[in-house]
Tab-separated table of C-alpha atoms and ligand atoms in Angstrom:
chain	number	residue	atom	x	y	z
H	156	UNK	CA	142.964	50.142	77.937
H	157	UNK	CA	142.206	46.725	75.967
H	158	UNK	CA	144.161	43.739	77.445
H	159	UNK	CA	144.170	40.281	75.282
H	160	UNK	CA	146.397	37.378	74.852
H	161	UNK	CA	146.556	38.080	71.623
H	162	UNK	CA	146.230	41.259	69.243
H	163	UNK	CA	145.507	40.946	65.526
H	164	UNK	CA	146.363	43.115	63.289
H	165	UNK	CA	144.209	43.344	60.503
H	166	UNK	CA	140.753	41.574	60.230
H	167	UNK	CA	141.185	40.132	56.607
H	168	UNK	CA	140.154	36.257	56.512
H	169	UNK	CA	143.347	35.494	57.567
H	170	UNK	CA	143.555	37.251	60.481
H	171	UNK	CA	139.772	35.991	61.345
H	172	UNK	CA	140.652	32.269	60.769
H	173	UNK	CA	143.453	33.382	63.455
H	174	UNK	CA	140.683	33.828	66.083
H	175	UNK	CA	139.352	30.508	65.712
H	176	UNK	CA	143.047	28.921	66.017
H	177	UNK	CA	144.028	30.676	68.592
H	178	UNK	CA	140.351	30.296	70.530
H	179	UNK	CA	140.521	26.479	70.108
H	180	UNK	CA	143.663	26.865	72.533
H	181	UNK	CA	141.846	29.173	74.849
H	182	UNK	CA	143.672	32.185	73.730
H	183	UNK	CA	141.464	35.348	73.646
H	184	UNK	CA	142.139	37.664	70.872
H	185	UNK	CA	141.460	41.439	69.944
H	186	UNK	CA	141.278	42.268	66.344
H	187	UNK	CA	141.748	45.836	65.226
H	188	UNK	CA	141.751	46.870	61.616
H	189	UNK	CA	141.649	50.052	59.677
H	190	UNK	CA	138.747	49.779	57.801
H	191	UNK	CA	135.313	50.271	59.302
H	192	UNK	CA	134.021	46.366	58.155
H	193	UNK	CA	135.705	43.090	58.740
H	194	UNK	CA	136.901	40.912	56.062
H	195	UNK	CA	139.983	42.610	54.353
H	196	UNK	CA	140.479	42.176	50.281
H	197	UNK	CA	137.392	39.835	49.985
H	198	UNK	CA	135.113	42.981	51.506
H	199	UNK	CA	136.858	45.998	50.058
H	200	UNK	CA	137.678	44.548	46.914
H	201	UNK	CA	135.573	42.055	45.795
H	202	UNK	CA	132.553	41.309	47.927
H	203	UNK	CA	130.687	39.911	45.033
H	204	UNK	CA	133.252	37.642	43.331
H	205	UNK	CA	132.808	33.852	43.445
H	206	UNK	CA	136.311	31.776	45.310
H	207	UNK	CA	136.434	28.541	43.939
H	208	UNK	CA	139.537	27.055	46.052
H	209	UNK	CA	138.174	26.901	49.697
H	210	UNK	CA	138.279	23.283	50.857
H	211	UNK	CA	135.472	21.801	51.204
H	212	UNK	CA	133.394	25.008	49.128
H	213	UNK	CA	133.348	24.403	45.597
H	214	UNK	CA	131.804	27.707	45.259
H	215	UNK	CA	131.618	30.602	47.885
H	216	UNK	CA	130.703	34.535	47.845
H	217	UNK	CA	133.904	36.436	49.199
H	218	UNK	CA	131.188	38.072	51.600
H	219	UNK	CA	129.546	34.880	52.253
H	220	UNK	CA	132.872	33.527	53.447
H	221	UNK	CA	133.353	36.360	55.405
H	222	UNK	CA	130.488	36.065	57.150
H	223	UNK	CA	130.978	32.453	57.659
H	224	UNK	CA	134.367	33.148	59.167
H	225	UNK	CA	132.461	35.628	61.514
H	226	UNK	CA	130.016	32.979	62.908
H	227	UNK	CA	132.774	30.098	63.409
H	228	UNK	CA	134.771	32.599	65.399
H	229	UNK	CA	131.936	33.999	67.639
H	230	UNK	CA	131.818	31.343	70.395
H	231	UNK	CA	135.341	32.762	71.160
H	232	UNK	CA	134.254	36.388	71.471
H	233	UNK	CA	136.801	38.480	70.153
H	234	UNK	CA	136.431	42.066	70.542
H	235	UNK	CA	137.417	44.734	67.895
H	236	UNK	CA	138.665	47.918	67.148
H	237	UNK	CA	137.562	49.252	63.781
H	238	UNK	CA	138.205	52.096	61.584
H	239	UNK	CA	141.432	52.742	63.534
H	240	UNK	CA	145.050	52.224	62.193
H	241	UNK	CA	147.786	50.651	64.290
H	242	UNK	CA	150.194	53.136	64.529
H	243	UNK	CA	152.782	51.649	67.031
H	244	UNK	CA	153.887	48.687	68.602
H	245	UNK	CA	156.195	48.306	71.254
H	246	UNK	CA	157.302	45.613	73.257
H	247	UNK	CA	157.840	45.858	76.870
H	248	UNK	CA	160.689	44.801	79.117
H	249	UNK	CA	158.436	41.866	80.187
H	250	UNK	CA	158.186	40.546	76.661
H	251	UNK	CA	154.303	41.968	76.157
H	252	UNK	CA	153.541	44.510	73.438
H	253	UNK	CA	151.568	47.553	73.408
H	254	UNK	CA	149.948	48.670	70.600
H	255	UNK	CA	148.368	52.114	69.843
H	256	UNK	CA	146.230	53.049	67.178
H	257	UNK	CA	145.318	56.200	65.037
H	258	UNK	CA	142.684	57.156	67.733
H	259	UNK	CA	145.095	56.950	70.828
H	260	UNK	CA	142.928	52.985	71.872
H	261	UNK	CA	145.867	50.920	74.232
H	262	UNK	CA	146.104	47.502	73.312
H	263	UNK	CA	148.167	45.229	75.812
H	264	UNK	CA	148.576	41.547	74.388
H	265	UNK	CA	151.184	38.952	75.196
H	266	UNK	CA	151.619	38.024	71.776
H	267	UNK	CA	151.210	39.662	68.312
H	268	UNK	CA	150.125	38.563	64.904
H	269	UNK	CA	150.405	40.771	61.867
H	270	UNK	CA	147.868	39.586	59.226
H	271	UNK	CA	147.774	43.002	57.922
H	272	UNK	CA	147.304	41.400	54.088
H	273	UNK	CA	148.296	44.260	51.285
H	274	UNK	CA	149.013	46.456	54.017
H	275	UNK	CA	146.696	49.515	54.809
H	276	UNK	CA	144.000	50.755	52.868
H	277	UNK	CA	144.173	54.179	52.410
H	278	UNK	CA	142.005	56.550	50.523
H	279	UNK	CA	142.526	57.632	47.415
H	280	UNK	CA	142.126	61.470	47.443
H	281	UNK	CA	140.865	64.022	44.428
H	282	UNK	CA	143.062	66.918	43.867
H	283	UNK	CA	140.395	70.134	45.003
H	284	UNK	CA	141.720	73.359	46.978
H	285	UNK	CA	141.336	73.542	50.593
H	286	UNK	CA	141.223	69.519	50.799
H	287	UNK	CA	143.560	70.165	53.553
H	288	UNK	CA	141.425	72.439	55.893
H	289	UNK	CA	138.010	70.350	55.836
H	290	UNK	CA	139.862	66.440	56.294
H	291	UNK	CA	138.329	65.776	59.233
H	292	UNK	CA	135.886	69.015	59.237
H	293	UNK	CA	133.795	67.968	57.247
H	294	UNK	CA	135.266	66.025	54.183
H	295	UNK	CA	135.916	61.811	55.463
H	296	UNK	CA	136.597	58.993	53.316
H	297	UNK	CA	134.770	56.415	55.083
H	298	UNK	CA	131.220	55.998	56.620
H	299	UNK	CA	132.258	54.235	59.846
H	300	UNK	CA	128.359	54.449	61.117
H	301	UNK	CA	125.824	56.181	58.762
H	302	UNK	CA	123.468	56.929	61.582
H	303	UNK	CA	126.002	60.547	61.416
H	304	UNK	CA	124.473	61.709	58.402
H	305	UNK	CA	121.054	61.618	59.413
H	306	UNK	CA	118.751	64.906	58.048
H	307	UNK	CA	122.414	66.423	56.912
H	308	UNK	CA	123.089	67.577	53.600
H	309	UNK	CA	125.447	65.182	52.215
H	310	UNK	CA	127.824	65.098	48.990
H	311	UNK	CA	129.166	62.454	47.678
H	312	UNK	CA	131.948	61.716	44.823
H	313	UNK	CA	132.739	58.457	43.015
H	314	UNK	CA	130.986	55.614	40.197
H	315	UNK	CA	131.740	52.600	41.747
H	316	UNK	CA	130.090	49.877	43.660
H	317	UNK	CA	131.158	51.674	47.100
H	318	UNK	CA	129.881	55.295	45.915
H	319	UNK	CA	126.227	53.508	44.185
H	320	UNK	CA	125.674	51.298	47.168
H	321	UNK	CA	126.291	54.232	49.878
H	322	UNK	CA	124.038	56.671	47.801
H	323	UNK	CA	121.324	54.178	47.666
H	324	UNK	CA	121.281	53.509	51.417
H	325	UNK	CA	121.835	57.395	52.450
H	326	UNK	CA	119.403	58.770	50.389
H	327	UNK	CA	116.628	57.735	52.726
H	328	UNK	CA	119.185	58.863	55.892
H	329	UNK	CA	120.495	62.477	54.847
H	330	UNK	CA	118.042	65.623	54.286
H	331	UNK	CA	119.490	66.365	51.157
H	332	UNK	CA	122.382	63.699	48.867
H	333	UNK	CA	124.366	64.939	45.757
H	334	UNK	CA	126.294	62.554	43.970
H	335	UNK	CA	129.049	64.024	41.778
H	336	UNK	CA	130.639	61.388	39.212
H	337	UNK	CA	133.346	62.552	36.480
H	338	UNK	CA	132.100	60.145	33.342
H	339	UNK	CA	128.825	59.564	32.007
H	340	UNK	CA	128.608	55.974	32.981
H	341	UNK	CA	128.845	54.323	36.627
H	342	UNK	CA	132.149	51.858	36.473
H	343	UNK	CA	129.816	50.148	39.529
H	344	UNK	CA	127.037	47.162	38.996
H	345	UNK	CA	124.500	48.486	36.540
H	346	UNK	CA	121.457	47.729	38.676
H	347	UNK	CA	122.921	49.929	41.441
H	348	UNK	CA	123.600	52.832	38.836
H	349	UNK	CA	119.906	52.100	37.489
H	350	UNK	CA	118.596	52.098	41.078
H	351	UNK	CA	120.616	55.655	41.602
H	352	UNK	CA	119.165	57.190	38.034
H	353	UNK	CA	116.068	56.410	39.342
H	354	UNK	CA	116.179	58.049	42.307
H	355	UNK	CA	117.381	61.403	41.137
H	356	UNK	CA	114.589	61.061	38.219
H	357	UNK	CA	112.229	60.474	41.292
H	358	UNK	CA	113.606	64.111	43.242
H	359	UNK	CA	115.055	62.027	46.194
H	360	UNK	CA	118.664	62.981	45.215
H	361	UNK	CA	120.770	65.009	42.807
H	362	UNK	CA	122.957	63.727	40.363
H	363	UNK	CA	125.648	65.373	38.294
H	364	UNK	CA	127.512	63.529	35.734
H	365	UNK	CA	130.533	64.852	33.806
H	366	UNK	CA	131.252	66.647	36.713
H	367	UNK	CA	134.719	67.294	38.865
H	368	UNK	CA	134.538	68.116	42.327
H	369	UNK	CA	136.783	71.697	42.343
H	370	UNK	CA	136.860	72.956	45.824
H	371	UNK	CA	135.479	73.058	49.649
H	372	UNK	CA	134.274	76.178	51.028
H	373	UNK	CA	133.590	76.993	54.812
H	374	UNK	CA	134.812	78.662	57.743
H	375	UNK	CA	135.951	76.035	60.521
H	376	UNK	CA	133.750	73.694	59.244
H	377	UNK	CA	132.872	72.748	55.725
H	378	UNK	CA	129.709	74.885	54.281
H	379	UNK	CA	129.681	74.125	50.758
H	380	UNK	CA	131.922	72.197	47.392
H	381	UNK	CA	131.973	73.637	44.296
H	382	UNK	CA	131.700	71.215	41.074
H	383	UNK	CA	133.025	72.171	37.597
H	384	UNK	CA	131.273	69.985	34.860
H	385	UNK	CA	132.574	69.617	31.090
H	386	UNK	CA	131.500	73.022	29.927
H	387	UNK	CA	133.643	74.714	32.674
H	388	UNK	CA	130.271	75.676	34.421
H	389	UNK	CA	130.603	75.875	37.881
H	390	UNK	CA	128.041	75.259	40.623
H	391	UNK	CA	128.141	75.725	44.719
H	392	UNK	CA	126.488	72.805	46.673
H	393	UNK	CA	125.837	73.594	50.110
H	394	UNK	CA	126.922	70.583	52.461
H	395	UNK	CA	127.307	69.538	55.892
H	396	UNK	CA	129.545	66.634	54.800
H	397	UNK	CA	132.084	65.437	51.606
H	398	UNK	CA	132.728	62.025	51.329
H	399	UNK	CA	134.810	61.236	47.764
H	400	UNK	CA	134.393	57.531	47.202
H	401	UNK	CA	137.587	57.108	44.881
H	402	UNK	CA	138.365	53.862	46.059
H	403	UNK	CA	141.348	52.670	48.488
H	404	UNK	CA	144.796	51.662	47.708
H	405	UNK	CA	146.873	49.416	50.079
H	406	UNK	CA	149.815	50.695	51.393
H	407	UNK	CA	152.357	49.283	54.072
H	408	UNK	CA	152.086	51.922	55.895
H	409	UNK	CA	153.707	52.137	59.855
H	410	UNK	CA	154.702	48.703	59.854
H	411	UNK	CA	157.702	49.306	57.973
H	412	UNK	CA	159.180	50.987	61.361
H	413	UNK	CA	158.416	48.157	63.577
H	414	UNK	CA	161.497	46.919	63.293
H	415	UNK	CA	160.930	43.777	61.696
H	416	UNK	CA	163.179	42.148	59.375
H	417	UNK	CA	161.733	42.995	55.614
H	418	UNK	CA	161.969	41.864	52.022
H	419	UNK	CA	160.146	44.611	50.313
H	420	UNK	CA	156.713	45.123	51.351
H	421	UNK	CA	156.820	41.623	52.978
H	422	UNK	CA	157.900	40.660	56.775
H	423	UNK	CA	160.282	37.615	56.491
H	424	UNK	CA	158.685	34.582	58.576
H	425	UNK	CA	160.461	31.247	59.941
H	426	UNK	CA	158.357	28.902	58.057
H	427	UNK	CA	158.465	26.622	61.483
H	428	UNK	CA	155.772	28.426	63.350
H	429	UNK	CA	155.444	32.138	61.064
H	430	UNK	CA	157.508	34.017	63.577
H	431	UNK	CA	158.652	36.789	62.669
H	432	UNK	CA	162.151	38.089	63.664
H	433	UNK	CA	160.909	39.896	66.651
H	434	UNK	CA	160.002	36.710	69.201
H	435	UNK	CA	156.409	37.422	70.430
H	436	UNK	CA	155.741	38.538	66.949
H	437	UNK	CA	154.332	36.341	64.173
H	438	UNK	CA	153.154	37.939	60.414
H	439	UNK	CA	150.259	35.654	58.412
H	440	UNK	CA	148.263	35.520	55.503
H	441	UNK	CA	149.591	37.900	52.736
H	442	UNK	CA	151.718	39.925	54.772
H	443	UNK	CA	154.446	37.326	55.355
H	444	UNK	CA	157.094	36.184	52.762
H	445	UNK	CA	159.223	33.015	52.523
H	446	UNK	CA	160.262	30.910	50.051
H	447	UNK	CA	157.471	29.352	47.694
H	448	UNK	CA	154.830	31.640	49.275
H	449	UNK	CA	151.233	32.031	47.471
H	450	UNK	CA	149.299	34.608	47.992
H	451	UNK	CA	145.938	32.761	48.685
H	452	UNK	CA	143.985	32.171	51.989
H	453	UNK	CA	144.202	29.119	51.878
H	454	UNK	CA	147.823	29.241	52.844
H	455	UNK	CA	146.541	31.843	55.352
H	456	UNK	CA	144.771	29.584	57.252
H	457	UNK	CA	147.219	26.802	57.559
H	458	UNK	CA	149.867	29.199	59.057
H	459	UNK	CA	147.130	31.090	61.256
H	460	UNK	CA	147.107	27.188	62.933
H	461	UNK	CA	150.864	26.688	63.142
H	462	UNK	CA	151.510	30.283	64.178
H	463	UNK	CA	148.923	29.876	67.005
H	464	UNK	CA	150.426	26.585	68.498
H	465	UNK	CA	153.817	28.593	68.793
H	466	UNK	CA	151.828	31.587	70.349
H	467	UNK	CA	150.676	29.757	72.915
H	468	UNK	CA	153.966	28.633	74.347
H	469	UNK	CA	154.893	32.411	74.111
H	470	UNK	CA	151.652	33.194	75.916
H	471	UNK	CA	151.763	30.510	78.356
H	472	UNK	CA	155.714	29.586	78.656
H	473	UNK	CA	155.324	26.714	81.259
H	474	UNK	CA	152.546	24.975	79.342
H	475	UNK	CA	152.284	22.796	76.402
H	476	UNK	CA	149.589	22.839	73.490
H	477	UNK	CA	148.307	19.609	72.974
H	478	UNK	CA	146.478	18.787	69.456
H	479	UNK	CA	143.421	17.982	69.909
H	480	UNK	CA	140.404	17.150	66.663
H	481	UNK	CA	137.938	19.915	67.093
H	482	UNK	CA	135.640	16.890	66.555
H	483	UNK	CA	136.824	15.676	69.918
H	484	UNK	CA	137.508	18.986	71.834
H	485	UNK	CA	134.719	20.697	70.369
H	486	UNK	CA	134.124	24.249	70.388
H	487	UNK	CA	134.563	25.153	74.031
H	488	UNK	CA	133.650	28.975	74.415
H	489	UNK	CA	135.409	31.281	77.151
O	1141	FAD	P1	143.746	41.077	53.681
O	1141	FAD	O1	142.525	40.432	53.145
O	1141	FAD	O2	144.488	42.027	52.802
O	1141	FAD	O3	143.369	41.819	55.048
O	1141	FAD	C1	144.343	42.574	55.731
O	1141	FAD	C2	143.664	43.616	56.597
O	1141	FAD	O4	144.661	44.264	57.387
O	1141	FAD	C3	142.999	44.713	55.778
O	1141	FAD	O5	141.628	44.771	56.124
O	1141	FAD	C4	143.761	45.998	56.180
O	1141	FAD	O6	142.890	47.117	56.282
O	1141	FAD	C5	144.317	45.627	57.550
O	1141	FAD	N1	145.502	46.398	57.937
O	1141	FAD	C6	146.695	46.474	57.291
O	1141	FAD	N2	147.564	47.253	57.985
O	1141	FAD	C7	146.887	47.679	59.094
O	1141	FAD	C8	147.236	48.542	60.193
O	1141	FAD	N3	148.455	49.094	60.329
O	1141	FAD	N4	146.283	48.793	61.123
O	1141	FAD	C9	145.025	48.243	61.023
O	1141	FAD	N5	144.665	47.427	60.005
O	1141	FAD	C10	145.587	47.151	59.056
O	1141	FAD	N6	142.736	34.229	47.123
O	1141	FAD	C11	142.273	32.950	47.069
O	1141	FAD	O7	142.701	32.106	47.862
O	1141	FAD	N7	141.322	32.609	46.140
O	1141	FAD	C12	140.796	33.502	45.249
O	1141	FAD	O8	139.964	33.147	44.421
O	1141	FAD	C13	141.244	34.846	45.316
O	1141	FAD	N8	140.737	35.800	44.476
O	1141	FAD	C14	141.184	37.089	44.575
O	1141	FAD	C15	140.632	38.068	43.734
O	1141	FAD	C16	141.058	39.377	43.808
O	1141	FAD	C17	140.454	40.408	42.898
O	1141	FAD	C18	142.069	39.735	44.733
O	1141	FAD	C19	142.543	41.165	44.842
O	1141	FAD	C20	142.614	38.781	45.583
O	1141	FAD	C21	142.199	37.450	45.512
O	1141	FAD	N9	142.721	36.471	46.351
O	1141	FAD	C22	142.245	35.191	46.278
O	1141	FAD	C23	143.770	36.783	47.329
O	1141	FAD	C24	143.150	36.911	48.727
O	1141	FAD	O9	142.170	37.926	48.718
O	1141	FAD	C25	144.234	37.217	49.753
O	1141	FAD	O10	145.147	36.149	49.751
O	1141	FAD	C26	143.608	37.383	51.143
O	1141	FAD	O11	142.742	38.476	51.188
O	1141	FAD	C27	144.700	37.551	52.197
O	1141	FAD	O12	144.062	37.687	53.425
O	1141	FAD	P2	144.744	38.480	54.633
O	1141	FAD	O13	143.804	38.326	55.785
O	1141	FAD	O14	146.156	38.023	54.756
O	1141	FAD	O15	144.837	39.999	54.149
């Protein structure tokens, strides 16, 4: 069982930035988040892309602000949970939450904050028989650690940057790497398709292009996928693991029975402090709606400070926050 001041759902910059506010009050924070990195949109989506409207950066990386978010929130030492999806959250008679996740982990926090962005990522899945029976067995969506496929005989599915980039770094790690891709062309960043041409022209992996993955095959476990390519030629590949790379689309996902107050996708916020209409419970970053909302994290970050000045009278009821310049405070680690 995890116990924190605060939990944080979703590790998206917004929910980061929340560590730091909340850690300049000496609040300690867990973060958990679905997917198996940090970072949110700016990772999944578009790790490569130039932002051009972060004060004080006239130009930064999405990943490099990531990153930069992770080292300006380490002297606080949050802890995570990652990979897993929070499935429930309760509060208690006491005012405290508990939160669950997808793999059973207990959170206990005094306060909440939902920064859960677009919602949850969630694979998208191909259409193959016996998908069913191997989910789990066999077929995953995500590499949480690759260190698992070591000397296994590994297929994966997909053209884009996620599918190149994983192929690149696993052919080295598994004893034997297919990569299955329906189109002729890679829709990911031409010197990663070059780099994964050149390693099946080299014999260090097999590629098949114009090719549909068409079923799984195994007992309990999965033993093998079939592939159909344009000509309607079918071919058995003998695997330990499946991983389709097809991308991930956000959905909003168990939040919706919280039992917050809703517009939409959205969780209505009091613009005050970004409570939400559960007291205890406060939604940030892209999540949240109110009137004149933008999407953009820089209005993330300004209500990840307000909502963390309100959090700590919830957290600490008979104390007051005083604002202090981190210039003058500093950065006082716990
Ligand atoms: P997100 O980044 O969406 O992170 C939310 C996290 O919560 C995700 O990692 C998700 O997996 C997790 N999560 C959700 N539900 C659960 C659950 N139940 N359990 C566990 N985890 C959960 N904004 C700008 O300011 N400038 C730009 O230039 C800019 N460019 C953009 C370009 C593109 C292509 C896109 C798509 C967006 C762009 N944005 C830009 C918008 C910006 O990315 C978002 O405003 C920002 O990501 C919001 O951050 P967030 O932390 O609120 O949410």
């Amino acid at each position: 069982m995890i116990q924190t001041d605060i939990c944080i759902i979703g590790a998206g910059p917004v929910g980061l930035f929340a560590v730091f506010e909340a850690g300049m009050l000496k609040m300690r924070c867990h973060v958990v988040d679905v997917l198996p990195q940090v970072g949110g949109q700016l990772t999944e989506i578009y790790p490569k892309k130039p932002i051009y409207d972060i004060p004080g950066y006239p130009e930064v990386n999405a990943h490099q602000l990531i990153d930069n978010l992770s080292k300006q929130i380490a002297p606080f030492h949050p802890t995570f949970t990652l990979g897993e999806r929070v499935k429930n959250l309760t509060k208690k008679e006491d005012g405290s939450f508990e939160i669950v996740t997808s793999d059973q982990t207990t959170i206990q926090a005094k306060a909440v904050v939902i920064a859960a962005g677009l919602g949850c990522f969630e694979p998208r899945k191909p259409v193959i028989e016996n998908l069913d029976k191997f989910e789990g067995k066999g077929i995953l969506y995500m590499i949480k650690d690759p260190e698992v496929f070591r000397n296994k005989r590994l297929v994966l599915a997909g053209g884009g940057d996620s599918a190149l980039d994983w192929t690149i770094f696993l052919a080295s790690v598994a004893s034997k790497l297919t990569l299955i891709h329906r189109n002729e062309t890679f829709r990911g960043a031409p010197d990663s398709g070059e780099k994964v041409v050149a390693l099946a022209a080299a014999g260090k992996m097999d590629l098949f292009l114009n090719a549909d993955l068409q079923a799984a095959h195994g007992d309990a476990q999965l033993q093998s996928v079939s592939v159909v390519d344009r000509d309607k030629n079918i071919q058995t590949i003998e695997a330990d693991y499946l991983i389709p790379l097809y991308g991930l689309s956000p959905k909003l996902g168990p939040i919706s029975e919280w039992g917050l107050a809703l517009d939409k996708n959205n969780i209505q916020v009091n613009t005050l402090d970004y409570s939400t209409s559960v007291p205890g419970i406060y939604a940030i970053g892209d999540i949240n709606t109110y009137p004149g909302k933008l999407k953009l994290i820089l209005s993330g970050f300004h209500e990840a400070a307000l909502m963390a000045h309100s959090a700590y009278k919830y957290v600490y009821p008979n104390q007051k926050p005083s604002l202090k310049y981190s210039t003058i405070s500093g950065i006082n680690p716990f």
